[in-house]
Amino acid sequence: MILIMKTKLLFTSLIITMFFSCGKSKVILPSATGTKYEILVVMDEIPWKAPGGRALVALLDQDMPALPQPEPVMSIIHCTRSEFGDLLKPTRNVILTEISPRFTEPKISYAKNTWSQPQSVVRIEAANDSVFEATIKNYGENILRFFLTTERNRQIEIGKDFLNHKAMTEIETHLGIQIDIPSELTKAVKGENYYWITNNHHHTRKDLIIYTYPYKDKKIFTKEALIAKRDSVMKQIVPGEFEGSYMGTELKYFDPIFNEININETYCAELSGLWRMFNGGSMGGPFYSQTRVDEINHRVITVEGFVFAPGTAKRNHIRQLEAAIYTLKLPQEINAINEVSVVAKKNNQ
């Protein structure tokens, strides 16, 4: 009898433990739906067609810079608030809008993993259409940057399951840096101060090239100097289809975009534009590069991705390479010493 009672008590305690454990466990969210750089805008028809709605569309639908043909910076899907149900809630990027007189001040809030994972959600509240339009014009770039950054970070995380580890080891051994190389890039060529790898695909070709040269002074970090160095290196390394042809930067029809940014609290020169083959051939496409200083070895390191995909969209391909470039770790970052806490011992210890 006592044994039976003990068994019942044990069984009851197990049930209670399981109940509270389940109550404390995290909610498992479904996987986000939708494609890369696709965004769902939840907005009723009247405000959607009003100036505020048009301003939001103009923000998201603007042409992505440094592409040879028009492609939107984000691909828009639209639904009304009543249509925003369980089927659409897991969408990877969502903008929720509400325009009502009850809002005394406009408000923008940012959230992640609300209905799915990984998911990015922005809520925009405004009293009327004019306030909504002004909010988009004043803070639209922040909203857009939020979605673009989270998409890039997703690409980096997803890409870690599809890496060319052999190439990554070769690069670290050869150049002393670390970078994620997509597994689809398999054909490599290396020289004394460069490493070039490509998927060599005839339809959608993707290339990453890393090259280094001595650091002399800050003058290298100008738009003109970076383009000149790029053209010099590419002319030597990347031959064209015909004898005497070579890769260069397209300057006649598009002025490359130069930005100064910070990565891991260090200076980085960012360059994006178009390339083409000179002296024969009709190849061309977009490129994106980052140039930084290897402080340990007093070198300049440039990592560039470029795409050749005639007749097809190139936005997501060049952004994939951009995400890979953002994983670059220089020698000073690889060898960084972690902070160490030291606790003083007492005299009697």
C-alpha atoms as a printed R data frame, in Angstrom:
    type eleno elety resid chain resno      x      y       z
1   ATOM     1    CA   MET     A     1  0.000  0.000   0.000
2   ATOM     2    CA   ILE     A     2  2.795  2.362   0.944
3   ATOM     3    CA   LEU     A     3  4.578  1.473  -2.314
4   ATOM     4    CA   ILE     A     4  1.436  2.268  -4.322
5   ATOM     5    CA   MET     A     5  1.045  5.630  -2.573
6   ATOM     6    CA   LYS     A     6  4.696  6.508  -3.236
7   ATOM     7    CA   THR     A     7  4.259  5.585  -6.894
8   ATOM     8    CA   LYS     A     8  1.157  7.792  -7.188
9   ATOM     9    CA   LEU     A     9  2.961 10.694  -5.515
10  ATOM    10    CA   LEU     A    10  5.940 10.299  -7.855
11  ATOM    11    CA   PHE     A    11  3.659 10.180 -10.883
12  ATOM    12    CA   THR     A    12  1.782 13.275  -9.687
13  ATOM    13    CA   SER     A    13  5.017 15.181  -9.083
14  ATOM    14    CA   LEU     A    14  6.236 14.282 -12.569
15  ATOM    15    CA   ILE     A    15  3.030 15.655 -14.107
16  ATOM    16    CA   ILE     A    16  3.369 18.881 -12.094
17  ATOM    17    CA   THR     A    17  7.023 19.216 -13.114
18  ATOM    18    CA   MET     A    18  6.151 18.679 -16.777
19  ATOM    19    CA   PHE     A    19  3.329 21.220 -16.562
20  ATOM    20    CA   PHE     A    20  5.529 23.964 -15.143
21  ATOM    21    CA   SER     A    21  8.405 23.097 -17.473
22  ATOM    22    CA   CYS     A    22  6.101 23.504 -20.456
23  ATOM    23    CA   GLY     A    23  4.836 26.775 -19.053
24  ATOM    24    CA   LYS     A    24  8.374 28.113 -18.823
25  ATOM    25    CA   SER     A    25  9.500 26.878 -22.268
26  ATOM    26    CA   LYS     A    26  9.869 29.281 -25.147
27  ATOM    27    CA   VAL     A    27  7.216 29.409 -27.829
28  ATOM    28    CA   ILE     A    28  8.447 27.742 -30.997
29  ATOM    29    CA   LEU     A    29  7.687 30.059 -33.904
30  ATOM    30    CA   PRO     A    30  7.110 28.832 -37.454
31  ATOM    31    CA   SER     A    31  9.701 29.539 -40.134
32  ATOM    32    CA   ALA     A    32  9.311 32.858 -41.920
33  ATOM    33    CA   THR     A    33  7.784 32.776 -45.378
34  ATOM    34    CA   GLY     A    34  8.568 34.813 -48.468
35  ATOM    35    CA   THR     A    35 11.668 35.388 -50.543
36  ATOM    36    CA   LYS     A    36 14.755 37.495 -49.884
37  ATOM    37    CA   TYR     A    37 14.183 41.266 -49.898
38  ATOM    38    CA   GLU     A    38 10.428 40.804 -50.176
39  ATOM    39    CA   ILE     A    39  8.255 42.935 -47.876
40  ATOM    40    CA   LEU     A    40  4.573 42.858 -46.963
41  ATOM    41    CA   VAL     A    41  2.911 46.241 -46.420
42  ATOM    42    CA   VAL     A    42 -0.311 46.060 -44.402
43  ATOM    43    CA   MET     A    43 -2.346 49.147 -45.262
44  ATOM    44    CA   ASP     A    44 -6.003 49.771 -46.077
45  ATOM    45    CA   GLU     A    45 -6.940 50.800 -49.607
46  ATOM    46    CA   ILE     A    46 -7.698 54.479 -49.021
47  ATOM    47    CA   PRO     A    47 -4.413 55.355 -47.260
48  ATOM    48    CA   TRP     A    48 -2.556 53.039 -49.672
49  ATOM    49    CA   LYS     A    49 -3.627 55.246 -52.574
50  ATOM    50    CA   ALA     A    50 -3.123 58.511 -50.652
51  ATOM    51    CA   PRO     A    51  0.133 60.554 -50.689
52  ATOM    52    CA   GLY     A    52  1.381 58.820 -47.534
53  ATOM    53    CA   GLY     A    53  0.947 55.385 -49.052
54  ATOM    54    CA   ARG     A    54  2.586 56.538 -52.287
55  ATOM    55    CA   ALA     A    55  5.544 57.879 -50.283
56  ATOM    56    CA   LEU     A    56  5.984 54.476 -48.639
57  ATOM    57    CA   VAL     A    57  5.828 52.723 -52.011
58  ATOM    58    CA   ALA     A    58  8.370 55.163 -53.451
59  ATOM    59    CA   LEU     A    59 10.719 54.397 -50.553
60  ATOM    60    CA   LEU     A    60 10.576 50.622 -50.967
61  ATOM    61    CA   ASP     A    61 10.213 50.516 -54.742
62  ATOM    62    CA   GLN     A    62 13.099 52.850 -55.546
63  ATOM    63    CA   ASP     A    63 15.731 51.425 -57.865
64  ATOM    64    CA   MET     A    64 18.585 49.689 -56.130
65  ATOM    65    CA   PRO     A    65 21.735 51.639 -56.982
66  ATOM    66    CA   ALA     A    66 24.685 50.215 -58.927
67  ATOM    67    CA   LEU     A    67 22.729 47.759 -61.050
68  ATOM    68    CA   PRO     A    68 22.795 47.755 -64.866
69  ATOM    69    CA   GLN     A    69 18.993 47.585 -65.103
70  ATOM    70    CA   PRO     A    70 16.176 48.822 -62.827
71  ATOM    71    CA   GLU     A    71 15.415 46.526 -59.888
72  ATOM    72    CA   PRO     A    72 13.543 47.633 -56.749
73  ATOM    73    CA   VAL     A    73 15.431 47.845 -53.491
74  ATOM    74    CA   MET     A    74 12.613 45.746 -51.946
75  ATOM    75    CA   SER     A    75  9.869 43.714 -53.633
76  ATOM    76    CA   ILE     A    76  6.464 44.868 -52.308
77  ATOM    77    CA   ILE     A    77  3.419 42.778 -51.483
78  ATOM    78    CA   HIS     A    78  0.323 44.660 -50.309
79  ATOM    79    CA   CYS     A    79 -2.674 43.601 -48.241
80  ATOM    80    CA   THR     A    80 -5.331 45.372 -46.168
81  ATOM    81    CA   ARG     A    81 -5.563 45.086 -42.400
82  ATOM    82    CA   SER     A    82 -8.551 42.721 -42.675
83  ATOM    83    CA   GLU     A    83 -6.594 40.455 -45.036
84  ATOM    84    CA   PHE     A    84 -3.644 40.225 -42.656
85  ATOM    85    CA   GLY     A    85 -4.456 36.836 -41.161
86  ATOM    86    CA   ASP     A    86 -2.632 33.679 -40.126
87  ATOM    87    CA   LEU     A    87 -1.538 32.939 -43.693
88  ATOM    88    CA   LEU     A    88  0.341 36.245 -44.085
89  ATOM    89    CA   LYS     A    89  1.563 36.853 -40.532
90  ATOM    90    CA   PRO     A    90  4.679 34.646 -40.907
91  ATOM    91    CA   THR     A    91  5.997 36.812 -43.802
92  ATOM    92    CA   ARG     A    92  9.710 37.537 -43.262
93  ATOM    93    CA   ASN     A    93  9.423 41.355 -43.569
94  ATOM    94    CA   VAL     A    94  6.274 43.195 -42.503
95  ATOM    95    CA   ILE     A    95  5.279 46.856 -42.285
96  ATOM    96    CA   LEU     A    96  2.093 47.361 -40.265
97  ATOM    97    CA   THR     A    97  0.428 50.739 -40.675
98  ATOM    98    CA   GLU     A    98 -2.404 52.381 -38.785
99  ATOM    99    CA   ILE     A    99 -3.733 55.881 -39.400
100 ATOM   100    CA   SER     A   100 -6.189 57.150 -36.795
101 ATOM   101    CA   PRO     A   101 -7.003 60.438 -34.997
102 ATOM   102    CA   ARG     A   102 -6.422 58.662 -31.690
103 ATOM   103    CA   PHE     A   103 -2.661 58.885 -32.232
104 ATOM   104    CA   THR     A   104 -1.488 62.212 -30.861
105 ATOM   105    CA   GLU     A   105  2.110 61.658 -32.021
106 ATOM   106    CA   PRO     A   106  3.508 59.583 -34.886
107 ATOM   107    CA   LYS     A   107  5.289 56.441 -33.768
108 ATOM   108    CA   ILE     A   108  7.617 53.925 -35.403
109 ATOM   109    CA   SER     A   109  8.434 50.704 -33.557
110 ATOM   110    CA   TYR     A   110 10.783 47.918 -34.584
111 ATOM   111    CA   ALA     A   111 10.445 44.244 -33.650
112 ATOM   112    CA   LYS     A   112 11.837 40.846 -34.568
113 ATOM   113    CA   ASN     A   113 10.306 37.369 -34.582
114 ATOM   114    CA   THR     A   114  6.765 38.453 -33.777
115 ATOM   115    CA   TRP     A   115  4.878 35.743 -35.698
116 ATOM   116    CA   SER     A   116  7.723 33.745 -37.255
117 ATOM   117    CA   GLN     A   117 11.475 33.372 -37.250
118 ATOM   118    CA   PRO     A   118 13.532 35.049 -38.589
119 ATOM   119    CA   GLN     A   119 11.146 37.951 -39.043
120 ATOM   120    CA   SER     A   120 11.409 41.753 -39.031
121 ATOM   121    CA   VAL     A   121  8.375 43.918 -38.270
122 ATOM   122    CA   VAL     A   122  7.941 47.690 -38.328
123 ATOM   123    CA   ARG     A   123  4.782 49.378 -37.020
124 ATOM   124    CA   ILE     A   124  3.979 52.906 -38.166
125 ATOM   125    CA   GLU     A   125  1.233 54.906 -36.431
126 ATOM   126    CA   ALA     A   126  0.036 58.363 -37.447
127 ATOM   127    CA   ALA     A   127 -2.960 60.634 -36.865
128 ATOM   128    CA   ASN     A   128 -3.658 61.334 -40.559
129 ATOM   129    CA   ASP     A   129 -2.205 60.916 -44.012
130 ATOM   130    CA   SER     A   130 -0.173 64.120 -43.986
131 ATOM   131    CA   VAL     A   131  1.519 63.114 -40.726
132 ATOM   132    CA   PHE     A   132  2.122 59.632 -42.122
133 ATOM   133    CA   GLU     A   133  3.682 61.058 -45.286
134 ATOM   134    CA   ALA     A   134  5.948 63.366 -43.278
135 ATOM   135    CA   THR     A   135  6.991 60.449 -41.056
136 ATOM   136    CA   ILE     A   136  8.017 58.393 -44.085
137 ATOM   137    CA   LYS     A   137  9.940 61.284 -45.608
138 ATOM   138    CA   ASN     A   138 11.750 62.006 -42.328
139 ATOM   139    CA   TYR     A   139 12.452 58.475 -41.140
140 ATOM   140    CA   GLY     A   140 11.989 56.299 -44.212
141 ATOM   141    CA   GLU     A   141 15.704 55.686 -44.720
142 ATOM   142    CA   ASN     A   142 15.973 54.350 -41.160
143 ATOM   143    CA   ILE     A   143 13.108 51.944 -41.844
144 ATOM   144    CA   LEU     A   144 14.653 50.784 -45.098
145 ATOM   145    CA   ARG     A   145 18.092 50.352 -43.473
146 ATOM   146    CA   PHE     A   146 16.510 48.195 -40.743
147 ATOM   147    CA   PHE     A   147 15.108 45.740 -43.277
148 ATOM   148    CA   LEU     A   148 18.211 45.694 -45.469
149 ATOM   149    CA   THR     A   149 20.493 45.092 -42.490
150 ATOM   150    CA   THR     A   150 18.372 42.290 -41.056
151 ATOM   151    CA   GLU     A   151 18.160 40.646 -44.493
152 ATOM   152    CA   ARG     A   152 21.943 40.792 -44.805
153 ATOM   153    CA   ASN     A   153 22.372 39.274 -41.347
154 ATOM   154    CA   ARG     A   154 19.941 36.495 -42.282
155 ATOM   155    CA   GLN     A   155 21.968 35.814 -45.406
156 ATOM   156    CA   ILE     A   156 25.128 35.542 -43.309
157 ATOM   157    CA   GLU     A   157 23.533 33.116 -40.826
158 ATOM   158    CA   ILE     A   158 21.881 30.947 -43.481
159 ATOM   159    CA   GLY     A   159 25.066 30.970 -45.525
160 ATOM   160    CA   LYS     A   160 27.036 29.381 -42.680
161 ATOM   161    CA   ASP     A   161 25.394 26.058 -43.523
162 ATOM   162    CA   PHE     A   162 26.677 26.262 -47.116
163 ATOM   163    CA   LEU     A   163 30.363 27.171 -46.978
164 ATOM   164    CA   ASN     A   164 33.439 26.168 -48.946
165 ATOM   165    CA   HIS     A   165 35.649 25.326 -45.976
166 ATOM   166    CA   LYS     A   166 38.549 24.250 -48.162
167 ATOM   167    CA   ALA     A   167 38.701 27.671 -49.813
168 ATOM   168    CA   MET     A   168 38.329 29.412 -46.453
169 ATOM   169    CA   THR     A   169 41.312 27.480 -45.081
170 ATOM   170    CA   GLU     A   170 43.360 28.310 -48.181
171 ATOM   171    CA   ILE     A   171 42.551 32.005 -47.839
172 ATOM   172    CA   GLU     A   172 43.504 32.093 -44.172
173 ATOM   173    CA   THR     A   173 46.758 30.258 -44.881
174 ATOM   174    CA   HIS     A   174 47.583 32.334 -47.955
175 ATOM   175    CA   LEU     A   175 46.462 35.822 -46.885
176 ATOM   176    CA   GLY     A   176 45.999 35.586 -43.106
177 ATOM   177    CA   ILE     A   177 42.341 36.616 -43.088
178 ATOM   178    CA   GLN     A   178 39.047 34.854 -42.458
179 ATOM   179    CA   ILE     A   179 35.943 35.159 -44.624
180 ATOM   180    CA   ASP     A   180 32.868 33.046 -45.369
181 ATOM   181    CA   ILE     A   181 33.011 31.639 -48.908
182 ATOM   182    CA   PRO     A   182 29.718 30.329 -50.342
183 ATOM   183    CA   SER     A   183 29.924 26.644 -51.242
184 ATOM   184    CA   GLU     A   184 28.850 27.328 -54.828
185 ATOM   185    CA   LEU     A   185 32.127 29.166 -55.432
186 ATOM   186    CA   THR     A   186 34.544 26.352 -56.216
187 ATOM   187    CA   LYS     A   187 37.064 27.362 -58.895
188 ATOM   188    CA   ALA     A   188 39.984 29.298 -57.393
189 ATOM   189    CA   VAL     A   189 43.063 31.069 -58.708
190 ATOM   190    CA   LYS     A   190 45.666 32.496 -56.347
191 ATOM   191    CA   GLY     A   191 48.713 34.685 -56.748
192 ATOM   192    CA   GLU     A   192 51.228 36.174 -54.384
193 ATOM   193    CA   ASN     A   193 48.890 38.917 -53.135
194 ATOM   194    CA   TYR     A   194 45.450 37.818 -54.273
195 ATOM   195    CA   TYR     A   195 42.873 35.036 -54.176
196 ATOM   196    CA   TRP     A   196 40.101 34.782 -56.772
197 ATOM   197    CA   ILE     A   197 37.255 32.275 -56.601
198 ATOM   198    CA   THR     A   198 34.185 31.850 -58.817
199 ATOM   199    CA   ASN     A   199 31.300 29.512 -59.525
200 ATOM   200    CA   ASN     A   200 32.260 29.851 -63.225
201 ATOM   201    CA   HIS     A   201 28.594 29.499 -64.166
202 ATOM   202    CA   HIS     A   202 27.684 30.356 -67.742
203 ATOM   203    CA   HIS     A   203 24.277 31.812 -66.831
204 ATOM   204    CA   THR     A   204 24.708 33.459 -63.392
205 ATOM   205    CA   ARG     A   205 28.362 33.904 -62.649
206 ATOM   206    CA   LYS     A   206 29.472 35.049 -59.192
207 ATOM   207    CA   ASP     A   207 33.051 35.947 -58.256
208 ATOM   208    CA   LEU     A   208 34.877 36.976 -55.096
209 ATOM   209    CA   ILE     A   209 38.377 38.409 -55.316
210 ATOM   210    CA   ILE     A   210 40.671 39.429 -52.472
211 ATOM   211    CA   TYR     A   211 43.803 41.465 -53.112
212 ATOM   212    CA   THR     A   212 46.334 43.180 -50.871
213 ATOM   213    CA   TYR     A   213 48.994 45.855 -51.246
214 ATOM   214    CA   PRO     A   214 51.220 47.860 -48.869
215 ATOM   215    CA   TYR     A   215 49.625 50.604 -46.800
216 ATOM   216    CA   LYS     A   216 51.423 53.919 -47.319
217 ATOM   217    CA   ASP     A   217 49.038 56.667 -46.272
218 ATOM   218    CA   LYS     A   218 45.391 57.668 -46.079
219 ATOM   219    CA   LYS     A   219 45.384 58.916 -49.655
220 ATOM   220    CA   ILE     A   220 44.434 55.438 -50.834
221 ATOM   221    CA   PHE     A   221 41.058 55.881 -49.170
222 ATOM   222    CA   THR     A   222 39.595 58.214 -51.748
223 ATOM   223    CA   LYS     A   223 37.119 57.275 -54.419
224 ATOM   224    CA   GLU     A   224 39.537 58.068 -57.243
225 ATOM   225    CA   ALA     A   225 42.431 56.123 -55.693
226 ATOM   226    CA   LEU     A   226 40.311 53.052 -55.011
227 ATOM   227    CA   ILE     A   227 38.977 52.999 -58.576
228 ATOM   228    CA   ALA     A   228 42.474 53.437 -60.001
229 ATOM   229    CA   LYS     A   229 43.818 50.577 -57.864
230 ATOM   230    CA   ARG     A   230 40.838 48.401 -58.768
231 ATOM   231    CA   ASP     A   231 41.355 48.948 -62.489
232 ATOM   232    CA   SER     A   232 45.078 48.264 -62.176
233 ATOM   233    CA   VAL     A   233 44.571 44.990 -60.290
234 ATOM   234    CA   MET     A   234 41.664 43.728 -62.395
235 ATOM   235    CA   LYS     A   235 43.520 44.436 -65.642
236 ATOM   236    CA   GLN     A   236 46.311 42.160 -64.467
237 ATOM   237    CA   ILE     A   237 44.232 39.416 -62.846
238 ATOM   238    CA   VAL     A   238 40.921 39.161 -64.733
239 ATOM   239    CA   PRO     A   239 41.416 38.603 -68.471
240 ATOM   240    CA   GLY     A   240 38.627 39.044 -70.962
241 ATOM   241    CA   GLU     A   241 37.182 36.600 -73.457
242 ATOM   242    CA   PHE     A   242 39.311 37.993 -76.289
243 ATOM   243    CA   GLU     A   243 43.039 38.557 -76.362
244 ATOM   244    CA   GLY     A   244 43.916 41.998 -75.014
245 ATOM   245    CA   SER     A   245 40.541 42.516 -73.326
246 ATOM   246    CA   TYR     A   246 40.369 43.123 -69.581
247 ATOM   247    CA   MET     A   247 38.014 44.088 -66.760
248 ATOM   248    CA   GLY     A   248 37.640 47.728 -65.792
249 ATOM   249    CA   THR     A   249 35.262 50.071 -63.997
250 ATOM   250    CA   GLU     A   250 32.401 51.545 -66.002
251 ATOM   251    CA   LEU     A   251 32.634 55.310 -65.601
252 ATOM   252    CA   LYS     A   252 30.863 56.604 -68.683
253 ATOM   253    CA   TYR     A   253 27.324 55.526 -67.851
254 ATOM   254    CA   PHE     A   254 27.474 55.185 -64.051
255 ATOM   255    CA   ASP     A   255 29.466 56.991 -61.395
256 ATOM   256    CA   PRO     A   256 30.543 54.475 -58.696
257 ATOM   257    CA   ILE     A   257 29.163 55.048 -55.197
258 ATOM   258    CA   PHE     A   258 31.735 55.630 -52.453
259 ATOM   259    CA   ASN     A   259 30.877 55.448 -48.748
260 ATOM   260    CA   GLU     A   260 32.927 55.586 -45.565
261 ATOM   261    CA   ILE     A   261 31.542 53.184 -42.964
262 ATOM   262    CA   ASN     A   262 32.647 51.509 -39.721
263 ATOM   263    CA   ILE     A   263 32.925 47.745 -39.308
264 ATOM   264    CA   ASN     A   264 33.828 46.382 -35.884
265 ATOM   265    CA   GLU     A   265 34.633 49.979 -34.905
266 ATOM   266    CA   THR     A   266 37.262 50.298 -37.637
267 ATOM   267    CA   TYR     A   267 37.315 52.352 -40.838
268 ATOM   268    CA   CYS     A   268 36.106 50.790 -44.073
269 ATOM   269    CA   ALA     A   269 35.851 52.258 -47.575
270 ATOM   270    CA   GLU     A   270 32.872 50.892 -49.467
271 ATOM   271    CA   LEU     A   271 32.628 51.036 -53.248
272 ATOM   272    CA   SER     A   272 29.835 49.840 -55.511
273 ATOM   273    CA   GLY     A   273 29.350 50.310 -59.218
274 ATOM   274    CA   LEU     A   274 29.426 48.648 -62.605
275 ATOM   275    CA   TRP     A   275 32.218 46.794 -64.388
276 ATOM   276    CA   ARG     A   276 32.689 45.865 -68.009
277 ATOM   277    CA   MET     A   277 35.245 44.318 -70.321
278 ATOM   278    CA   PHE     A   278 37.395 46.713 -72.345
279 ATOM   279    CA   ASN     A   279 39.039 46.101 -75.727
280 ATOM   280    CA   GLY     A   280 36.540 43.484 -76.804
281 ATOM   281    CA   GLY     A   281 33.680 41.478 -75.397
282 ATOM   282    CA   SER     A   282 30.333 42.616 -74.047
283 ATOM   283    CA   MET     A   283 30.471 41.282 -70.491
284 ATOM   284    CA   GLY     A   284 29.509 43.508 -67.598
285 ATOM   285    CA   GLY     A   285 27.558 43.738 -64.371
286 ATOM   286    CA   PRO     A   286 27.540 45.080 -60.792
287 ATOM   287    CA   PHE     A   287 30.355 44.955 -58.237
288 ATOM   288    CA   TYR     A   288 30.626 45.661 -54.514
289 ATOM   289    CA   SER     A   289 33.836 46.039 -52.501
290 ATOM   290    CA   GLN     A   290 35.163 46.855 -49.052
291 ATOM   291    CA   THR     A   291 38.686 48.125 -48.408
292 ATOM   292    CA   ARG     A   292 40.257 48.067 -44.935
293 ATOM   293    CA   VAL     A   293 43.664 48.242 -43.281
294 ATOM   294    CA   ASP     A   294 45.441 45.193 -41.898
295 ATOM   295    CA   GLU     A   295 47.066 46.953 -38.943
296 ATOM   296    CA   ILE     A   296 49.326 44.029 -38.025
297 ATOM   297    CA   ASN     A   297 50.912 43.598 -41.447
298 ATOM   298    CA   HIS     A   298 50.544 47.209 -42.625
299 ATOM   299    CA   ARG     A   299 48.574 46.156 -45.689
300 ATOM   300    CA   VAL     A   300 45.485 47.354 -47.458
301 ATOM   301    CA   ILE     A   301 42.992 44.550 -48.065
302 ATOM   302    CA   THR     A   302 40.203 44.812 -50.622
303 ATOM   303    CA   VAL     A   303 37.484 42.196 -50.956
304 ATOM   304    CA   GLU     A   304 35.215 42.505 -53.990
305 ATOM   305    CA   GLY     A   305 32.268 40.570 -55.333
306 ATOM   306    CA   PHE     A   306 31.027 40.904 -58.898
307 ATOM   307    CA   VAL     A   307 28.219 39.313 -60.884
308 ATOM   308    CA   PHE     A   308 27.646 38.478 -64.533
309 ATOM   309    CA   ALA     A   309 24.057 37.428 -65.241
310 ATOM   310    CA   PRO     A   310 22.914 38.643 -68.672
311 ATOM   311    CA   GLY     A   311 19.187 39.084 -69.084
312 ATOM   312    CA   THR     A   312 18.304 38.199 -65.488
313 ATOM   313    CA   ALA     A   313 17.847 39.974 -62.143
314 ATOM   314    CA   LYS     A   314 21.085 40.594 -60.240
315 ATOM   315    CA   ARG     A   315 19.968 42.245 -57.012
316 ATOM   316    CA   ASN     A   316 19.924 39.168 -54.784
317 ATOM   317    CA   HIS     A   317 23.131 37.756 -56.277
318 ATOM   318    CA   ILE     A   318 25.247 40.843 -55.582
319 ATOM   319    CA   ARG     A   319 23.694 41.138 -52.116
320 ATOM   320    CA   GLN     A   320 24.674 37.538 -51.385
321 ATOM   321    CA   LEU     A   321 28.290 38.402 -52.160
322 ATOM   322    CA   GLU     A   322 27.982 41.601 -50.118
323 ATOM   323    CA   ALA     A   323 26.849 39.539 -47.121
324 ATOM   324    CA   ALA     A   324 29.872 37.260 -47.526
325 ATOM   325    CA   ILE     A   325 32.186 40.282 -47.631
326 ATOM   326    CA   TYR     A   326 30.725 41.518 -44.335
327 ATOM   327    CA   THR     A   327 32.056 38.360 -42.645
328 ATOM   328    CA   LEU     A   328 35.669 39.411 -43.284
329 ATOM   329    CA   LYS     A   329 37.949 39.238 -40.231
330 ATOM   330    CA   LEU     A   330 41.320 40.938 -40.419
331 ATOM   331    CA   PRO     A   331 44.394 39.653 -38.542
332 ATOM   332    CA   GLN     A   332 43.911 42.135 -35.715
333 ATOM   333    CA   GLU     A   333 40.337 40.866 -35.269
334 ATOM   334    CA   ILE     A   334 41.306 37.188 -35.438
335 ATOM   335    CA   ASN     A   335 44.047 37.684 -32.865
336 ATOM   336    CA   ALA     A   336 42.120 40.033 -30.588
337 ATOM   337    CA   ILE     A   337 42.641 39.293 -26.892
338 ATOM   338    CA   ASN     A   338 39.426 38.795 -24.983
339 ATOM   339    CA   GLU     A   339 38.905 40.813 -21.808
340 ATOM   340    CA   VAL     A   340 40.164 38.954 -18.746
341 ATOM   341    CA   SER     A   341 38.847 39.585 -15.245
342 ATOM   342    CA   VAL     A   342 41.388 39.249 -12.427
343 ATOM   343    CA   VAL     A   343 40.263 38.773  -8.839
344 ATOM   344    CA   ALA     A   344 42.827 39.678  -6.180
345 ATOM   345    CA   LYS     A   345 43.538 36.921  -3.679
346 ATOM   346    CA   LYS     A   346 43.515 37.527   0.053
347 ATOM   347    CA   ASN     A   347 46.805 37.384   1.900
348 ATOM   348    CA   ASN     A   348 45.912 34.138   3.672
349 ATOM   349    CA   GLN     A   349 45.139 32.324   0.440
